[in-house]
PDB file of C-alpha atoms in Angstrom:
ATOM      1  CA  MET E   1       8.434 -12.230 -32.999  1.00 46.00           C
ATOM      2  CA  LEU E   2       6.949 -12.174 -29.477  1.00 47.00           C
ATOM      3  CA  LYS E   3       8.201  -9.390 -27.209  1.00 47.00           C
ATOM      4  CA  LYS E   4       9.927 -10.312 -23.974  1.00 46.00           C
ATOM      5  CA  SER E   5       7.889 -10.058 -20.766  1.00 48.00           C
ATOM      6  CA  LYS E   6       7.520 -11.858 -17.456  1.00 65.00           C
ATOM      7  CA  THR E   7       4.795 -14.094 -18.944  1.00 72.00           C
ATOM      8  CA  PRO E   8       6.281 -17.232 -20.594  1.00 82.00           C
ATOM      9  CA  ASN E   9       5.939 -17.395 -24.381  1.00 86.00           C
ATOM     10  CA  TYR E  10       3.950 -20.619 -24.364  1.00 87.00           C
ATOM     11  CA  ILE E  11       1.259 -18.986 -22.167  1.00 86.00           C
ATOM     12  CA  LYS E  12       1.142 -15.870 -24.362  1.00 86.00           C
ATOM     13  CA  ILE E  13       0.692 -18.056 -27.432  1.00 89.00           C
ATOM     14  CA  ALA E  14      -2.067 -20.117 -25.766  1.00 89.00           C
ATOM     15  CA  VAL E  15      -3.842 -16.880 -24.804  1.00 89.00           C
ATOM     16  CA  ASP E  16      -3.505 -15.535 -28.336  1.00 90.00           C
ATOM     17  CA  ILE E  17      -4.923 -18.735 -29.844  1.00 90.00           C
ATOM     18  CA  ALA E  18      -7.850 -18.590 -27.394  1.00 90.00           C
ATOM     19  CA  HIS E  19      -8.500 -14.966 -28.403  1.00 90.00           C
ATOM     20  CA  ARG E  20      -8.464 -15.972 -32.073  1.00 90.00           C
ATOM     21  CA  ILE E  21     -11.004 -18.716 -31.371  1.00 90.00           C
ATOM     22  CA  ILE E  22     -13.316 -16.293 -29.580  1.00 90.00           C
ATOM     23  CA  ASN E  23     -12.949 -13.806 -32.447  1.00 90.00           C
ATOM     24  CA  ASN E  24     -13.740 -16.592 -34.939  1.00 89.00           C
ATOM     25  CA  GLU E  25     -10.361 -16.376 -36.623  1.00 88.00           C
ATOM     26  CA  PHE E  26     -10.052 -20.061 -35.732  1.00 87.00           C
ATOM     27  CA  ILE E  27     -13.528 -21.585 -36.141  1.00 90.00           C
ATOM     28  CA  GLU E  28     -14.841 -24.213 -33.743  1.00 88.00           C
ATOM     29  CA  GLY E  29     -14.451 -27.616 -35.413  1.00 86.00           C
ATOM     30  CA  SER E  30     -11.817 -26.393 -37.883  1.00 87.00           C
ATOM     31  CA  LYS E  31      -8.269 -27.676 -38.053  1.00 86.00           C
ATOM     32  CA  ILE E  32      -4.851 -26.088 -37.795  1.00 79.00           C
ATOM     33  CA  THR E  33      -2.667 -28.279 -39.951  1.00 67.00           C
ATOM     34  CA  GLY E  34      -0.106 -28.841 -37.215  1.00 68.00           C
ATOM     35  CA  ARG E  35       2.490 -27.450 -34.836  1.00 72.00           C
ATOM     36  CA  THR E  36       4.721 -26.595 -37.782  1.00 71.00           C
ATOM     37  CA  THR E  37       2.155 -24.054 -38.959  1.00 79.00           C
ATOM     38  CA  LEU E  38       2.027 -22.451 -35.500  1.00 85.00           C
ATOM     39  CA  VAL E  39       5.825 -22.378 -35.325  1.00 86.00           C
ATOM     40  CA  SER E  40       5.878 -20.307 -38.522  1.00 83.00           C
ATOM     41  CA  ILE E  41       3.097 -18.015 -37.253  1.00 85.00           C
ATOM     42  CA  TYR E  42       4.624 -17.270 -33.835  1.00 86.00           C
ATOM     43  CA  LYS E  43       8.327 -17.610 -34.707  1.00 88.00           C
ATOM     44  CA  VAL E  44       9.123 -19.797 -31.702  1.00 88.00           C
ATOM     45  CA  SER E  45      10.500 -23.293 -31.167  1.00 89.00           C
ATOM     46  CA  PRO E  46       8.381 -26.451 -31.681  1.00 88.00           C
ATOM     47  CA  GLU E  47       8.741 -27.173 -27.940  1.00 91.00           C
ATOM     48  CA  THR E  48       7.121 -23.838 -27.074  1.00 89.00           C
ATOM     49  CA  ILE E  49       4.184 -24.617 -29.379  1.00 89.00           C
ATOM     50  CA  ARG E  50       3.900 -28.101 -27.868  1.00 90.00           C
ATOM     51  CA  ARG E  51       3.540 -26.615 -24.387  1.00 90.00           C
ATOM     52  CA  SER E  52       0.971 -24.080 -25.607  1.00 89.00           C
ATOM     53  CA  ILE E  53      -1.157 -26.780 -27.230  1.00 91.00           C
ATOM     54  CA  ALA E  54      -0.816 -29.013 -24.147  1.00 91.00           C
ATOM     55  CA  LEU E  55      -2.158 -26.173 -22.011  1.00 89.00           C
ATOM     56  CA  LEU E  56      -5.116 -25.598 -24.346  1.00 92.00           C
ATOM     57  CA  THR E  57      -5.765 -29.338 -24.562  1.00 91.00           C
ATOM     58  CA  ASP E  58      -5.926 -29.610 -20.764  1.00 90.00           C
ATOM     59  CA  MET E  59      -8.586 -26.877 -20.794  1.00 89.00           C
ATOM     60  CA  ASN E  60     -10.554 -28.633 -23.591  1.00 91.00           C
ATOM     61  CA  VAL E  61     -10.007 -25.670 -25.934  1.00 92.00           C
ATOM     62  CA  VAL E  62      -8.365 -27.815 -28.618  1.00 92.00           C
ATOM     63  CA  LYS E  63      -7.713 -31.475 -29.197  1.00 90.00           C
ATOM     64  CA  VAL E  64      -4.829 -33.057 -31.036  1.00 88.00           C
ATOM     65  CA  ASN E  65      -5.238 -35.736 -33.676  1.00 81.00           C
ATOM     66  CA  ASP E  66      -1.981 -37.254 -34.901  1.00 74.00           C
ATOM     67  CA  LYS E  67      -3.409 -37.567 -38.410  1.00 74.00           C
ATOM     68  CA  SER E  68      -5.576 -34.461 -38.686  1.00 73.00           C
ATOM     69  CA  GLY E  69      -3.513 -32.047 -36.638  1.00 82.00           C
ATOM     70  CA  ILE E  70      -4.879 -29.587 -34.095  1.00 89.00           C
ATOM     71  CA  ILE E  71      -8.668 -29.270 -33.997  1.00 89.00           C
ATOM     72  CA  ILE E  72     -10.477 -26.308 -32.460  1.00 90.00           C
ATOM     73  CA  ASN E  73     -12.687 -28.011 -29.901  1.00 90.00           C
ATOM     74  CA  SER E  74     -14.715 -25.388 -28.012  1.00 90.00           C
ATOM     75  CA  ARG E  75     -15.196 -21.635 -28.190  1.00 91.00           C
ATOM     76  CA  ASP E  76     -16.810 -21.668 -24.716  1.00 92.00           C
ATOM     77  CA  SER E  77     -13.788 -23.451 -23.287  1.00 91.00           C
ATOM     78  CA  ALA E  78     -11.598 -20.749 -24.826  1.00 91.00           C
ATOM     79  CA  LYS E  79     -13.606 -18.148 -22.872  1.00 90.00           C
ATOM     80  CA  VAL E  80     -13.203 -20.148 -19.648  1.00 89.00           C
ATOM     81  CA  PHE E  81      -9.475 -20.456 -20.272  1.00 87.00           C
ATOM     82  CA  LEU E  82      -9.066 -16.686 -20.792  1.00 85.00           C
ATOM     83  CA  ASN E  83     -11.078 -15.876 -17.666  1.00 84.00           C
ATOM     84  CA  LYS E  84      -8.957 -18.271 -15.623  1.00 81.00           C
ATOM     85  CA  PHE E  85      -5.755 -16.848 -17.046  1.00 76.00           C
ATOM     86  CA  LYS E  86      -6.935 -13.273 -16.350  1.00 73.00           C
ATOM     87  CA  THR E  87      -7.658 -14.151 -12.703  1.00 65.00           C
ATOM     88  CA  GLN E  88      -4.217 -15.722 -12.294  1.00 62.00           C
ATOM     89  CA  SER E  89      -2.581 -12.800 -14.073  1.00 60.00           C
ATOM     90  CA  ASP E  90      -4.413 -10.241 -11.917  1.00 59.00           C
ATOM     91  CA  PHE E  91      -3.443 -12.121  -8.743  1.00 54.00           C
ATOM     92  CA  SER E  92       0.187 -12.262  -9.831  1.00 59.00           C
ATOM     93  CA  SER E  93       0.161  -8.558 -10.665  1.00 62.00           C
ATOM     94  CA  ILE E  94      -1.391  -7.591  -7.309  1.00 63.00           C
ATOM     95  CA  ASN E  95       0.998  -9.901  -5.477  1.00 64.00           C
ATOM     96  CA  ASN E  96       4.042  -8.406  -7.193  1.00 67.00           C
ATOM     97  CA  GLU E  97       2.790  -4.856  -6.618  1.00 70.00           C
ATOM     98  CA  THR E  98       2.221  -5.598  -2.928  1.00 75.00           C
ATOM     99  CA  TYR E  99       5.797  -6.813  -2.484  1.00 76.00           C
ATOM    100  CA  GLN E 100       7.050  -3.698  -4.258  1.00 80.00           C
ATOM    101  CA  LEU E 101       4.931  -1.437  -2.029  1.00 78.00           C
ATOM    102  CA  LEU E 102       6.159  -3.227   1.105  1.00 82.00           C
ATOM    103  CA  ALA E 103       9.744  -2.728  -0.019  1.00 84.00           C
ATOM    104  CA  GLN E 104       9.051   0.968  -0.672  1.00 85.00           C
ATOM    105  CA  LYS E 105       7.315   1.280   2.721  1.00 85.00           C
ATOM    106  CA  LYS E 106      10.347  -0.195   4.459  1.00 85.00           C
ATOM    107  CA  ILE E 107      12.591   2.378   2.793  1.00 88.00           C
ATOM    108  CA  ILE E 108      10.185   5.219   3.690  1.00 87.00           C
ATOM    109  CA  ASP E 109       9.892   4.008   7.309  1.00 82.00           C
ATOM    110  CA  GLU E 110      13.664   3.922   7.621  1.00 85.00           C
ATOM    111  CA  LYS E 111      13.914   7.464   6.236  1.00 85.00           C
ATOM    112  CA  ILE E 112      11.210   8.680   8.639  1.00 81.00           C
ATOM    113  CA  ASP E 113      13.019   7.075  11.595  1.00 76.00           C
ATOM    114  CA  ASN E 114      16.281   8.707  10.560  1.00 79.00           C
ATOM    115  CA  ASN E 115      14.578  12.087  10.111  1.00 76.00           C
ATOM    116  CA  ILE E 116      12.940  11.840  13.557  1.00 70.00           C
ATOM    117  CA  LYS E 117      16.301  11.067  15.118  1.00 70.00           C
ATOM    118  CA  SER E 118      17.792  14.078  13.321  1.00 71.00           C
ATOM    119  CA  ILE E 119      14.920  16.329  14.457  1.00 67.00           C
ATOM    120  CA  ILE E 120      15.392  15.244  18.075  1.00 60.00           C
ATOM    121  CA  GLN E 121      19.119  15.831  17.794  1.00 66.00           C
ATOM    122  CA  PHE E 122      18.640  19.297  16.274  1.00 62.00           C
ATOM    123  CA  ALA E 123      15.973  20.184  18.848  1.00 59.00           C
ATOM    124  CA  THR E 124      18.286  19.229  21.688  1.00 57.00           C
ATOM    125  CA  GLN E 125      21.096  21.300  20.211  1.00 59.00           C
ATOM    126  CA  LEU E 126      18.798  24.294  19.707  1.00 53.00           C
ATOM    127  CA  ARG E 127      17.438  24.086  23.249  1.00 54.00           C
ATOM    128  CA  ASN E 128      20.990  24.016  24.553  1.00 55.00           C
ATOM    129  CA  VAL E 129      21.760  27.300  22.779  1.00 50.00           C
ATOM    130  CA  GLY E 130      18.634  29.017  24.117  1.00 52.00           C
ATOM    131  CA  THR E 131      16.215  28.646  21.175  1.00 53.00           C
ATOM    132  CA  ILE E 132      12.608  28.103  22.285  1.00 61.00           C
ATOM    133  CA  ILE E 133      11.419  24.597  21.406  1.00 69.00           C
ATOM    134  CA  PRO E 134       7.826  23.736  22.371  1.00 83.00           C
ATOM    135  CA  PHE E 135       6.956  20.733  24.518  1.00 87.00           C
ATOM    136  CA  GLU E 136       3.962  18.459  23.941  1.00 89.00           C
ATOM    137  CA  SER E 137       1.820  16.497  26.412  1.00 91.00           C
ATOM    138  CA  VAL E 138      -1.376  14.460  25.974  1.00 93.00           C
ATOM    139  CA  VAL E 139      -4.523  15.052  28.018  1.00 93.00           C
ATOM    140  CA  GLU E 140      -5.298  11.536  29.156  1.00 91.00           C
ATOM    141  CA  LYS E 141      -8.574   9.972  30.282  1.00 88.00           C
ATOM    142  CA  ASN E 142      -9.645  11.031  33.822  1.00 89.00           C
ATOM    143  CA  SER E 143      -7.209  13.966  33.713  1.00 92.00           C
ATOM    144  CA  ILE E 144      -8.158  16.994  35.773  1.00 92.00           C
ATOM    145  CA  ALA E 145      -7.974  18.971  32.509  1.00 92.00           C
ATOM    146  CA  VAL E 146     -10.755  17.098  30.673  1.00 94.00           C
ATOM    147  CA  GLY E 147     -13.814  19.298  30.152  1.00 93.00           C
ATOM    148  CA  LYS E 148     -12.228  22.388  31.688  1.00 93.00           C
ATOM    149  CA  SER E 149     -11.116  25.618  30.062  1.00 94.00           C
ATOM    150  CA  ILE E 150      -7.537  26.853  30.158  1.00 92.00           C
ATOM    151  CA  GLY E 151      -8.717  29.731  32.336  1.00 91.00           C
ATOM    152  CA  GLU E 152     -10.442  27.454  34.843  1.00 92.00           C
ATOM    153  CA  LEU E 153      -7.260  25.419  35.181  1.00 92.00           C
ATOM    154  CA  ASN E 154      -5.099  28.503  35.925  1.00 91.00           C
ATOM    155  CA  PHE E 155      -2.545  26.876  33.693  1.00 88.00           C
ATOM    156  CA  TRP E 156       0.323  29.303  33.943  1.00 89.00           C
ATOM    157  CA  HIS E 157      -0.176  29.788  37.703  1.00 91.00           C
ATOM    158  CA  ASN E 158      -0.050  26.011  38.314  1.00 90.00           C
ATOM    159  CA  THR E 159       2.628  24.985  35.804  1.00 91.00           C
ATOM    160  CA  LYS E 160       4.539  28.107  34.703  1.00 90.00           C
ATOM    161  CA  ALA E 161       3.919  26.924  31.104  1.00 89.00           C
ATOM    162  CA  THR E 162       2.415  28.988  28.296  1.00 87.00           C
ATOM    163  CA  ILE E 163       0.114  27.055  25.969  1.00 89.00           C
ATOM    164  CA  VAL E 164       0.764  28.098  22.356  1.00 88.00           C
ATOM    165  CA  GLY E 165      -1.455  25.522  20.667  1.00 89.00           C
ATOM    166  CA  VAL E 166      -3.713  22.508  21.064  1.00 92.00           C
ATOM    167  CA  LYS E 167      -3.712  19.596  18.606  1.00 93.00           C
ATOM    168  CA  ARG E 168      -7.042  17.797  18.191  1.00 93.00           C
ATOM    169  CA  ASN E 169      -8.015  15.131  15.630  1.00 92.00           C
ATOM    170  CA  GLY E 170      -5.392  16.249  13.136  1.00 86.00           C
ATOM    171  CA  GLU E 171      -6.121  19.972  13.591  1.00 88.00           C
ATOM    172  CA  ILE E 172      -4.114  22.498  15.566  1.00 87.00           C
ATOM    173  CA  PHE E 173      -5.674  25.433  17.406  1.00 90.00           C
ATOM    174  CA  LEU E 174      -3.062  28.156  17.780  1.00 86.00           C
ATOM    175  CA  SER E 175      -2.961  30.566  20.743  1.00 83.00           C
ATOM    176  CA  PRO E 176      -6.081  29.171  22.453  1.00 88.00           C
ATOM    177  CA  GLY E 177      -7.609  31.685  24.824  1.00 86.00           C
ATOM    178  CA  PRO E 178      -8.688  31.200  28.452  1.00 90.00           C
ATOM    179  CA  TYR E 179     -12.148  29.968  27.362  1.00 92.00           C
ATOM    180  CA  PHE E 180     -10.774  27.112  25.221  1.00 94.00           C
ATOM    181  CA  THR E 181     -12.068  23.823  26.693  1.00 95.00           C
ATOM    182  CA  LEU E 182      -9.749  20.825  26.722  1.00 95.00           C
ATOM    183  CA  LEU E 183     -10.895  17.325  25.759  1.00 95.00           C
ATOM    184  CA  GLU E 184      -9.529  13.823  26.240  1.00 93.00           C
ATOM    185  CA  ASN E 185      -6.620  13.039  23.857  1.00 93.00           C
ATOM    186  CA  ASP E 186      -5.932  16.729  23.139  1.00 94.00           C
ATOM    187  CA  ILE E 187      -2.213  17.381  22.723  1.00 93.00           C
ATOM    188  CA  LEU E 188      -1.000  20.487  24.511  1.00 92.00           C
ATOM    189  CA  VAL E 189       1.787  22.423  22.821  1.00 90.00           C
ATOM    190  CA  TYR E 190       3.516  24.732  25.287  1.00 89.00           C
ATOM    191  CA  VAL E 191       6.744  26.582  26.037  1.00 85.00           C
ATOM    192  CA  GLY E 192       8.666  27.415  29.165  1.00 82.00           C
ATOM    193  CA  GLU E 193      11.740  26.401  31.103  1.00 82.00           C
ATOM    194  CA  ASP E 194      12.751  22.742  31.073  1.00 79.00           C
ATOM    195  CA  GLU E 195      11.032  22.033  34.401  1.00 85.00           C
ATOM    196  CA  VAL E 196       7.583  22.962  33.014  1.00 86.00           C
ATOM    197  CA  PHE E 197       7.416  19.618  31.209  1.00 87.00           C
ATOM    198  CA  GLN E 198       7.311  17.747  34.510  1.00 90.00           C
ATOM    199  CA  ASN E 199       5.018  20.392  35.984  1.00 89.00           C
ATOM    200  CA  ILE E 200       2.511  19.801  33.169  1.00 89.00           C
ATOM    201  CA  ILE E 201       2.723  16.019  33.484  1.00 87.00           C
ATOM    202  CA  ASN E 202       2.122  16.179  37.230  1.00 89.00           C
ATOM    203  CA  TYR E 203      -0.761  18.627  36.860  1.00 90.00           C
ATOM    204  CA  ILE E 204      -2.798  17.222  33.957  1.00 87.00           C
ATOM    205  CA  LYS E 205      -2.378  13.642  35.132  1.00 81.00           C
ATOM    206  CA  ALA E 206      -4.069  14.507  38.378  1.00 69.00           C
ATOM    207  CA  PRO E 207      -7.484  12.771  38.571  1.00 70.00           C
ATOM    208  CA  LYS E 208     -10.699  14.769  38.403  1.00 63.00           C
TER     209      LYS E 208
END
């Protein structure tokens, strides 16, 4: 008895017959006495066998003679049939997997969005009760900060902000000293009173 799967039984039977031809279990030019024999082998309905044989006939793997029964026509055609089926099967598998991954991605994206909203909410609450929450600002192109060290920029004097870290290309440099040189697209991580955020924006956006 064939096990249940997403592949229809008549296709599984056609594939199995093609495999048997390639493995010389069914010899090219030999006969299978008829659909009744295949029904007893695969334990399925005559209609299922009819569809399997029709599929193999279309691919020139077998031919049907009303008097002689089913004749194995071509071992090479059996190989072509299996290769074609494998390509279709692989495509179907990749297609199904892609839809599953997209569905999973949607769920993950929704969770990330919800977590970000929660983080912002918690951060706001913590700032309101006096807990220090760092700010972040990006060093944009043509900023006065590009190519200059923190010391050269007199950062605290000009902004009243204390830089606690710099994010660059996925890395974070903690407690950068006065000789640390800033580059375009660096992300400054800093602390201070609420007004330092605007101070930083105004200062590092200034053109060179």
